[in-house]
PDB file of N, CA, C and O in Angstrom:
ATOM      1  N   UNK B  30     121.268 164.856  94.202  1.00  0.00           N
ATOM      2  CA  UNK B  30     121.797 164.399  95.466  1.00  0.00           C
ATOM      3  C   UNK B  30     123.147 165.046  95.769  1.00  0.00           C
ATOM      4  O   UNK B  30     123.489 165.279  96.898  1.00  0.00           O
ATOM      5  N   UNK B  31     123.903 165.316  94.721  1.00  0.00           N
ATOM      6  CA  UNK B  31     125.219 165.931  94.876  1.00  0.00           C
ATOM      7  C   UNK B  31     125.110 167.256  95.636  1.00  0.00           C
ATOM      8  O   UNK B  31     125.911 167.529  96.525  1.00  0.00           O
ATOM      9  N   UNK B  32     124.111 168.070  95.313  1.00  0.00           N
ATOM     10  CA  UNK B  32     123.957 169.369  95.971  1.00  0.00           C
ATOM     11  C   UNK B  32     123.619 169.221  97.450  1.00  0.00           C
ATOM     12  O   UNK B  32     124.107 169.989  98.281  1.00  0.00           O
ATOM     13  N   UNK B  33     122.815 168.238  97.768  1.00  0.00           N
ATOM     14  CA  UNK B  33     122.477 168.001  99.177  1.00  0.00           C
ATOM     15  C   UNK B  33     123.715 167.572  99.942  1.00  0.00           C
ATOM     16  O   UNK B  33     123.976 168.050 101.048  1.00  0.00           O
ATOM     17  N   UNK B  34     124.506 166.684  99.343  1.00  0.00           N
ATOM     18  CA  UNK B  34     125.743 166.243  99.983  1.00  0.00           C
ATOM     19  C   UNK B  34     126.704 167.389 100.218  1.00  0.00           C
ATOM     20  O   UNK B  34     127.307 167.503 101.293  1.00  0.00           O
ATOM     21  N   UNK B  35     126.851 168.268  99.216  1.00  0.00           N
ATOM     22  CA  UNK B  35     127.741 169.431  99.374  1.00  0.00           C
ATOM     23  C   UNK B  35     127.233 170.346 100.487  1.00  0.00           C
ATOM     24  O   UNK B  35     128.026 170.879 101.265  1.00  0.00           O
ATOM     25  N   UNK B  36     125.933 170.521 100.552  1.00  0.00           N
ATOM     26  CA  UNK B  36     125.361 171.380 101.595  1.00  0.00           C
ATOM     27  C   UNK B  36     125.594 170.787 102.987  1.00  0.00           C
ATOM     28  O   UNK B  36     125.953 171.503 103.923  1.00  0.00           O
ATOM     29  N   UNK B  37     125.425 169.482 103.110  1.00  0.00           N
ATOM     30  CA  UNK B  37     125.673 168.819 104.393  1.00  0.00           C
ATOM     31  C   UNK B  37     127.138 168.931 104.799  1.00  0.00           C
ATOM     32  O   UNK B  37     127.449 169.194 105.970  1.00  0.00           O
ATOM     33  N   UNK B  38     128.044 168.742 103.852  1.00  0.00           N
ATOM     34  CA  UNK B  38     129.463 168.903 104.156  1.00  0.00           C
ATOM     35  C   UNK B  38     129.781 170.326 104.599  1.00  0.00           C
ATOM     36  O   UNK B  38     130.553 170.535 105.536  1.00  0.00           O
ATOM     37  N   UNK B  39     129.182 171.296 103.932  1.00  0.00           N
ATOM     38  CA  UNK B  39     129.388 172.689 104.315  1.00  0.00           C
ATOM     39  C   UNK B  39     128.938 172.965 105.740  1.00  0.00           C
ATOM     40  O   UNK B  39     129.626 173.657 106.499  1.00  0.00           O
ATOM     41  N   UNK B  40     127.802 172.423 106.098  1.00  0.00           N
ATOM     42  CA  UNK B  40     127.294 172.601 107.470  1.00  0.00           C
ATOM     43  C   UNK B  40     128.197 171.901 108.482  1.00  0.00           C
ATOM     44  O   UNK B  40     128.471 172.437 109.552  1.00  0.00           O
ATOM     45  N   UNK B  41     128.654 170.705 108.147  1.00  0.00           N
ATOM     46  CA  UNK B  41     129.571 169.985 109.022  1.00  0.00           C
ATOM     47  C   UNK B  41     130.846 170.785 109.240  1.00  0.00           C
ATOM     48  O   UNK B  41     131.309 170.940 110.376  1.00  0.00           O
ATOM     49  N   UNK B  42     131.398 171.311 108.164  1.00  0.00           N
ATOM     50  CA  UNK B  42     132.631 172.090 108.260  1.00  0.00           C
ATOM     51  C   UNK B  42     132.424 173.369 109.056  1.00  0.00           C
ATOM     52  O   UNK B  42     133.273 173.750 109.862  1.00  0.00           O
ATOM     53  N   UNK B  43     131.311 174.043 108.844  1.00  0.00           N
ATOM     54  CA  UNK B  43     131.004 175.260 109.604  1.00  0.00           C
ATOM     55  C   UNK B  43     130.889 174.936 111.094  1.00  0.00           C
ATOM     56  O   UNK B  43     131.477 175.610 111.947  1.00  0.00           O
ATOM     57  N   UNK B  44     130.148 173.894 111.416  1.00  0.00           N
ATOM     58  CA  UNK B  44     129.951 173.459 112.793  1.00  0.00           C
ATOM     59  C   UNK B  44     131.302 173.141 113.449  1.00  0.00           C
ATOM     60  O   UNK B  44     131.583 173.568 114.570  1.00  0.00           O
ATOM     61  N   UNK B  45     132.134 172.405 112.729  1.00  0.00           N
ATOM     62  CA  UNK B  45     133.449 172.032 113.260  1.00  0.00           C
ATOM     63  C   UNK B  45     134.324 173.269 113.471  1.00  0.00           C
ATOM     64  O   UNK B  45     134.971 173.409 114.513  1.00  0.00           O
ATOM     65  N   UNK B  46     134.359 174.161 112.492  1.00  0.00           N
ATOM     66  CA  UNK B  46     135.195 175.360 112.584  1.00  0.00           C
ATOM     67  C   UNK B  46     134.772 176.242 113.759  1.00  0.00           C
ATOM     68  O   UNK B  46     135.632 176.818 114.440  1.00  0.00           O
ATOM     69  N   UNK B  47     133.487 176.345 114.001  1.00  0.00           N
ATOM     70  CA  UNK B  47     132.994 177.142 115.134  1.00  0.00           C
ATOM     71  C   UNK B  47     133.456 176.576 116.469  1.00  0.00           C
ATOM     72  O   UNK B  47     133.470 177.272 117.475  1.00  0.00           O
ATOM     73  N   UNK B  48     133.833 175.324 116.475  1.00  0.00           N
ATOM     74  CA  UNK B  48     134.286 174.665 117.696  1.00  0.00           C
ATOM     75  C   UNK B  48     135.801 174.445 117.695  1.00  0.00           C
ATOM     76  O   UNK B  48     136.320 173.614 118.421  1.00  0.00           O
ATOM     77  N   UNK B  49     136.496 175.208 116.852  1.00  0.00           N
ATOM     78  CA  UNK B  49     137.954 175.176 116.761  1.00  0.00           C
ATOM     79  C   UNK B  49     138.523 173.819 116.348  1.00  0.00           C
ATOM     80  O   UNK B  49     139.664 173.495 116.673  1.00  0.00           O
ATOM     81  N   UNK B  50     137.743 173.036 115.630  1.00  0.00           N
ATOM     82  CA  UNK B  50     138.243 171.791 115.056  1.00  0.00           C
ATOM     83  C   UNK B  50     139.075 172.174 113.834  1.00  0.00           C
ATOM     84  O   UNK B  50     138.671 173.020 113.040  1.00  0.00           O
ATOM     85  N   UNK B  51     140.232 171.581 113.676  1.00  0.00           N
ATOM     86  CA  UNK B  51     141.129 171.975 112.590  1.00  0.00           C
ATOM     87  C   UNK B  51     141.056 171.059 111.370  1.00  0.00           C
ATOM     88  O   UNK B  51     141.570 171.406 110.313  1.00  0.00           O
ATOM     89  N   UNK B  52     140.455 169.885 111.510  1.00  0.00           N
ATOM     90  CA  UNK B  52     140.342 168.969 110.379  1.00  0.00           C
ATOM     91  C   UNK B  52     139.104 168.104 110.544  1.00  0.00           C
ATOM     92  O   UNK B  52     138.688 167.802 111.664  1.00  0.00           O
ATOM     93  N   UNK B  53     138.547 167.718 109.412  1.00  0.00           N
ATOM     94  CA  UNK B  53     137.395 166.811 109.398  1.00  0.00           C
ATOM     95  C   UNK B  53     137.841 165.532 108.703  1.00  0.00           C
ATOM     96  O   UNK B  53     138.484 165.581 107.651  1.00  0.00           O
ATOM     97  N   UNK B  54     137.503 164.403 109.282  1.00  0.00           N
ATOM     98  CA  UNK B  54     137.796 163.106 108.682  1.00  0.00           C
ATOM     99  C   UNK B  54     136.498 162.346 108.459  1.00  0.00           C
ATOM    100  O   UNK B  54     135.610 162.361 109.314  1.00  0.00           O
ATOM    101  N   UNK B  55     136.444 161.681 107.322  1.00  0.00           N
ATOM    102  CA  UNK B  55     135.258 160.914 106.948  1.00  0.00           C
ATOM    103  C   UNK B  55     135.696 159.582 106.360  1.00  0.00           C
ATOM    104  O   UNK B  55     136.781 159.475 105.779  1.00  0.00           O
ATOM    105  N   UNK B  56     134.844 158.573 106.489  1.00  0.00           N
ATOM    106  CA  UNK B  56     135.095 157.321 105.782  1.00  0.00           C
ATOM    107  C   UNK B  56     133.838 156.940 105.012  1.00  0.00           C
ATOM    108  O   UNK B  56     132.756 157.433 105.293  1.00  0.00           O
ATOM    109  N   UNK B  57     134.020 156.092 104.019  1.00  0.00           N
ATOM    110  CA  UNK B  57     132.887 155.674 103.208  1.00  0.00           C
ATOM    111  C   UNK B  57     133.162 154.330 102.559  1.00  0.00           C
ATOM    112  O   UNK B  57     134.306 153.878 102.489  1.00  0.00           O
ATOM    113  N   UNK B  58     132.125 153.728 102.083  1.00  0.00           N
ATOM    114  CA  UNK B  58     132.181 152.440 101.405  1.00  0.00           C
ATOM    115  C   UNK B  58     132.491 152.639  99.927  1.00  0.00           C
ATOM    116  O   UNK B  58     132.075 153.623  99.324  1.00  0.00           O
ATOM    117  N   UNK B  59     133.200 151.710  99.325  1.00  0.00           N
ATOM    118  CA  UNK B  59     133.588 151.815  97.909  1.00  0.00           C
ATOM    119  C   UNK B  59     132.394 151.894  96.965  1.00  0.00           C
ATOM    120  O   UNK B  59     132.506 152.404  95.858  1.00  0.00           O
ATOM    121  N   UNK B  60     131.243 151.397  97.375  1.00  0.00           N
ATOM    122  CA  UNK B  60     130.049 151.425  96.528  1.00  0.00           C
ATOM    123  C   UNK B  60     129.346 152.775  96.520  1.00  0.00           C
ATOM    124  O   UNK B  60     128.470 153.013  95.686  1.00  0.00           O
ATOM    125  N   UNK B  61     129.706 153.653  97.419  1.00  0.00           N
ATOM    126  CA  UNK B  61     129.075 154.965  97.511  1.00  0.00           C
ATOM    127  C   UNK B  61     129.842 155.967  96.652  1.00  0.00           C
ATOM    128  O   UNK B  61     130.455 156.918  97.134  1.00  0.00           O
ATOM    129  N   UNK B  62     129.780 155.765  95.361  1.00  0.00           N
ATOM    130  CA  UNK B  62     130.580 156.551  94.417  1.00  0.00           C
ATOM    131  C   UNK B  62     130.200 158.029  94.429  1.00  0.00           C
ATOM    132  O   UNK B  62     131.065 158.886  94.230  1.00  0.00           O
ATOM    133  N   UNK B  63     128.924 158.351  94.661  1.00  0.00           N
ATOM    134  CA  UNK B  63     128.535 159.765  94.732  1.00  0.00           C
ATOM    135  C   UNK B  63     129.148 160.434  95.955  1.00  0.00           C
ATOM    136  O   UNK B  63     129.566 161.592  95.887  1.00  0.00           O
ATOM    137  N   UNK B  64     129.205 159.713  97.069  1.00  0.00           N
ATOM    138  CA  UNK B  64     129.826 160.270  98.271  1.00  0.00           C
ATOM    139  C   UNK B  64     131.309 160.509  98.029  1.00  0.00           C
ATOM    140  O   UNK B  64     131.841 161.570  98.366  1.00  0.00           O
ATOM    141  N   UNK B  65     131.984 159.550  97.426  1.00  0.00           N
ATOM    142  CA  UNK B  65     133.411 159.698  97.130  1.00  0.00           C
ATOM    143  C   UNK B  65     133.646 160.906  96.237  1.00  0.00           C
ATOM    144  O   UNK B  65     134.523 161.733  96.492  1.00  0.00           O
ATOM    145  N   UNK B  66     132.834 161.042  95.191  1.00  0.00           N
ATOM    146  CA  UNK B  66     132.976 162.184  94.274  1.00  0.00           C
ATOM    147  C   UNK B  66     132.691 163.498  94.993  1.00  0.00           C
ATOM    148  O   UNK B  66     133.373 164.503  94.762  1.00  0.00           O
ATOM    149  N   UNK B  67     131.702 163.510  95.860  1.00  0.00           N
ATOM    150  CA  UNK B  67     131.350 164.710  96.608  1.00  0.00           C
ATOM    151  C   UNK B  67     132.494 165.125  97.525  1.00  0.00           C
ATOM    152  O   UNK B  67     132.865 166.301  97.590  1.00  0.00           O
ATOM    153  N   UNK B  68     133.067 164.177  98.252  1.00  0.00           N
ATOM    154  CA  UNK B  68     134.182 164.491  99.147  1.00  0.00           C
ATOM    155  C   UNK B  68     135.351 165.075  98.364  1.00  0.00           C
ATOM    156  O   UNK B  68     135.929 166.088  98.757  1.00  0.00           O
ATOM    157  N   UNK B  69     135.702 164.440  97.273  1.00  0.00           N
ATOM    158  CA  UNK B  69     136.837 164.923  96.463  1.00  0.00           C
ATOM    159  C   UNK B  69     136.558 166.323  95.906  1.00  0.00           C
ATOM    160  O   UNK B  69     137.429 167.190  95.939  1.00  0.00           O
ATOM    161  N   UNK B  70     135.352 166.540  95.404  1.00  0.00           N
ATOM    162  CA  UNK B  70     135.002 167.847  94.838  1.00  0.00           C
ATOM    163  C   UNK B  70     135.011 168.940  95.906  1.00  0.00           C
ATOM    164  O   UNK B  70     135.242 170.106  95.598  1.00  0.00           O
ATOM    165  N   UNK B  71     134.767 168.568  97.160  1.00  0.00           N
ATOM    166  CA  UNK B  71     134.736 169.536  98.257  1.00  0.00           C
ATOM    167  C   UNK B  71     136.120 169.761  98.864  1.00  0.00           C
ATOM    168  O   UNK B  71     136.247 170.463  99.872  1.00  0.00           O
ATOM    169  N   UNK B  72     137.148 169.146  98.294  1.00  0.00           N
ATOM    170  CA  UNK B  72     138.502 169.394  98.770  1.00  0.00           C
ATOM    171  C   UNK B  72     139.042 168.386  99.764  1.00  0.00           C
ATOM    172  O   UNK B  72     140.112 168.607 100.352  1.00  0.00           O
ATOM    173  N   UNK B  73     138.346 167.290  99.962  1.00  0.00           N
ATOM    174  CA  UNK B  73     138.850 166.249 100.854  1.00  0.00           C
ATOM    175  C   UNK B  73     139.892 165.430 100.108  1.00  0.00           C
ATOM    176  O   UNK B  73     139.751 165.167  98.927  1.00  0.00           O
ATOM    177  N   UNK B  74     140.945 165.045 100.821  1.00  0.00           N
ATOM    178  CA  UNK B  74     141.964 164.209 100.196  1.00  0.00           C
ATOM    179  C   UNK B  74     141.926 162.832 100.846  1.00  0.00           C
ATOM    180  O   UNK B  74     141.634 162.694 102.035  1.00  0.00           O
ATOM    181  N   UNK B  75     142.217 161.835 100.055  1.00  0.00           N
ATOM    182  CA  UNK B  75     142.203 160.472 100.576  1.00  0.00           C
ATOM    183  C   UNK B  75     143.437 160.252 101.442  1.00  0.00           C
ATOM    184  O   UNK B  75     144.543 160.684 101.099  1.00  0.00           O
ATOM    185  N   UNK B  76     143.221 159.600 102.589  1.00  0.00           N
ATOM    186  CA  UNK B  76     144.293 159.347 103.551  1.00  0.00           C
ATOM    187  C   UNK B  76     144.294 157.866 103.918  1.00  0.00           C
ATOM    188  O   UNK B  76     143.404 157.107 103.530  1.00  0.00           O
ATOM    189  N   UNK B  77     145.289 157.470 104.681  1.00  0.00           N
ATOM    190  CA  UNK B  77     145.356 156.102 105.198  1.00  0.00           C
ATOM    191  C   UNK B  77     144.189 155.863 106.159  1.00  0.00           C
ATOM    192  O   UNK B  77     143.674 156.801 106.773  1.00  0.00           O
ATOM    193  N   UNK B  78     143.820 154.614 106.302  1.00  0.00           N
ATOM    194  CA  UNK B  78     142.732 154.252 107.225  1.00  0.00           C
ATOM    195  C   UNK B  78     143.055 154.747 108.636  1.00  0.00           C
ATOM    196  O   UNK B  78     144.173 154.594 109.109  1.00  0.00           O
ATOM    197  N   UNK B  79     142.061 155.365 109.280  1.00  0.00           N
ATOM    198  CA  UNK B  79     142.242 155.840 110.646  1.00  0.00           C
ATOM    199  C   UNK B  79     141.332 155.102 111.625  1.00  0.00           C
ATOM    200  O   UNK B  79     141.297 155.416 112.807  1.00  0.00           O
ATOM    201  N   UNK B  80     140.594 154.129 111.109  1.00  0.00           N
ATOM    202  CA  UNK B  80     139.752 153.306 111.973  1.00  0.00           C
ATOM    203  C   UNK B  80     139.673 151.900 111.380  1.00  0.00           C
ATOM    204  O   UNK B  80     140.249 151.631 110.329  1.00  0.00           O
ATOM    205  N   UNK B  81     138.970 151.033 112.049  1.00  0.00           N
ATOM    206  CA  UNK B  81     138.833 149.654 111.582  1.00  0.00           C
ATOM    207  C   UNK B  81     137.396 149.342 111.182  1.00  0.00           C
ATOM    208  O   UNK B  81     136.967 148.195 111.260  1.00  0.00           O
ATOM    209  N   UNK B  82     136.675 150.353 110.751  1.00  0.00           N
ATOM    210  CA  UNK B  82     135.295 150.176 110.313  1.00  0.00           C
ATOM    211  C   UNK B  82     135.257 149.130 109.194  1.00  0.00           C
ATOM    212  O   UNK B  82     135.884 149.308 108.140  1.00  0.00           O
ATOM    213  N   UNK B  83     134.533 148.061 109.432  1.00  0.00           N
ATOM    214  CA  UNK B  83     134.482 146.934 108.492  1.00  0.00           C
ATOM    215  C   UNK B  83     133.963 147.326 107.113  1.00  0.00           C
ATOM    216  O   UNK B  83     134.419 146.794 106.106  1.00  0.00           O
ATOM    217  N   UNK B  84     133.009 148.233 107.053  1.00  0.00           N
ATOM    218  CA  UNK B  84     132.385 148.598 105.780  1.00  0.00           C
ATOM    219  C   UNK B  84     133.040 149.793 105.091  1.00  0.00           C
ATOM    220  O   UNK B  84     132.607 150.198 104.027  1.00  0.00           O
ATOM    221  N   UNK B  85     134.066 150.363 105.686  1.00  0.00           N
ATOM    222  CA  UNK B  85     134.765 151.504 105.076  1.00  0.00           C
ATOM    223  C   UNK B  85     135.902 151.002 104.199  1.00  0.00           C
ATOM    224  O   UNK B  85     136.637 150.078 104.573  1.00  0.00           O
ATOM    225  N   UNK B  86     136.016 151.618 103.030  1.00  0.00           N
ATOM    226  CA  UNK B  86     137.093 151.290 102.102  1.00  0.00           C
ATOM    227  C   UNK B  86     137.902 152.520 101.704  1.00  0.00           C
ATOM    228  O   UNK B  86     138.970 152.397 101.120  1.00  0.00           O
ATOM    229  N   UNK B  87     137.362 153.700 101.991  1.00  0.00           N
ATOM    230  CA  UNK B  87     138.027 154.960 101.661  1.00  0.00           C
ATOM    231  C   UNK B  87     137.934 155.876 102.875  1.00  0.00           C
ATOM    232  O   UNK B  87     136.895 155.957 103.527  1.00  0.00           O
ATOM    233  N   UNK B  88     139.036 156.576 103.141  1.00  0.00           N
ATOM    234  CA  UNK B  88     139.103 157.523 104.252  1.00  0.00           C
ATOM    235  C   UNK B  88     139.570 158.860 103.707  1.00  0.00           C
ATOM    236  O   UNK B  88     140.474 158.921 102.874  1.00  0.00           O
ATOM    237  N   UNK B  89     138.944 159.934 104.176  1.00  0.00           N
ATOM    238  CA  UNK B  89     139.217 161.267 103.665  1.00  0.00           C
ATOM    239  C   UNK B  89     139.453 162.238 104.810  1.00  0.00           C
ATOM    240  O   UNK B  89     138.940 162.056 105.914  1.00  0.00           O
ATOM    241  N   UNK B  90     140.177 163.314 104.491  1.00  0.00           N
ATOM    242  CA  UNK B  90     140.432 164.367 105.464  1.00  0.00           C
ATOM    243  C   UNK B  90     140.458 165.712 104.748  1.00  0.00           C
ATOM    244  O   UNK B  90     140.904 165.810 103.603  1.00  0.00           O
ATOM    245  N   UNK B  91     139.986 166.731 105.453  1.00  0.00           N
ATOM    246  CA  UNK B  91     140.080 168.103 104.958  1.00  0.00           C
ATOM    247  C   UNK B  91     140.510 168.990 106.103  1.00  0.00           C
ATOM    248  O   UNK B  91     139.911 168.964 107.196  1.00  0.00           O
ATOM    249  N   UNK B  92     141.570 169.756 105.865  1.00  0.00           N
ATOM    250  CA  UNK B  92     142.024 170.743 106.846  1.00  0.00           C
ATOM    251  C   UNK B  92     141.103 171.955 106.763  1.00  0.00           C
ATOM    252  O   UNK B  92     140.803 172.412 105.661  1.00  0.00           O
ATOM    253  N   UNK B  93     140.675 172.442 107.893  1.00  0.00           N
ATOM    254  CA  UNK B  93     139.803 173.616 107.940  1.00  0.00           C
ATOM    255  C   UNK B  93     140.649 174.857 108.180  1.00  0.00           C
ATOM    256  O   UNK B  93     141.619 174.830 108.931  1.00  0.00           O
ATOM    257  N   UNK B  94     140.254 175.935 107.545  1.00  0.00           N
ATOM    258  CA  UNK B  94     140.952 177.210 107.738  1.00  0.00           C
ATOM    259  C   UNK B  94     140.632 177.771 109.102  1.00  0.00           C
ATOM    260  O   UNK B  94     139.534 177.631 109.592  1.00  0.00           O
ATOM    261  N   UNK B  95     141.594 178.437 109.664  1.00  0.00           N
ATOM    262  CA  UNK B  95     141.382 179.073 110.985  1.00  0.00           C
ATOM    263  C   UNK B  95     141.428 180.549 110.841  1.00  0.00           C
ATOM    264  O   UNK B  95     141.927 181.139 110.001  1.00  0.00           O
TER     265      UNK B  95
END
């Protein structure tokens, strides 16, 4: 599952970069440990909450290269 998650993140980042987006933000639930590990391994850093999503416990951001 880890490889599929990395591939999806790569596609998301490519899609965003093609549209001049400079950063990607994601949130996830504390029980989704594979997602958390995948985000961290892909270079996402944990940030302060940027939304009030009831089921989110972790928020991540990655700056995209231009």
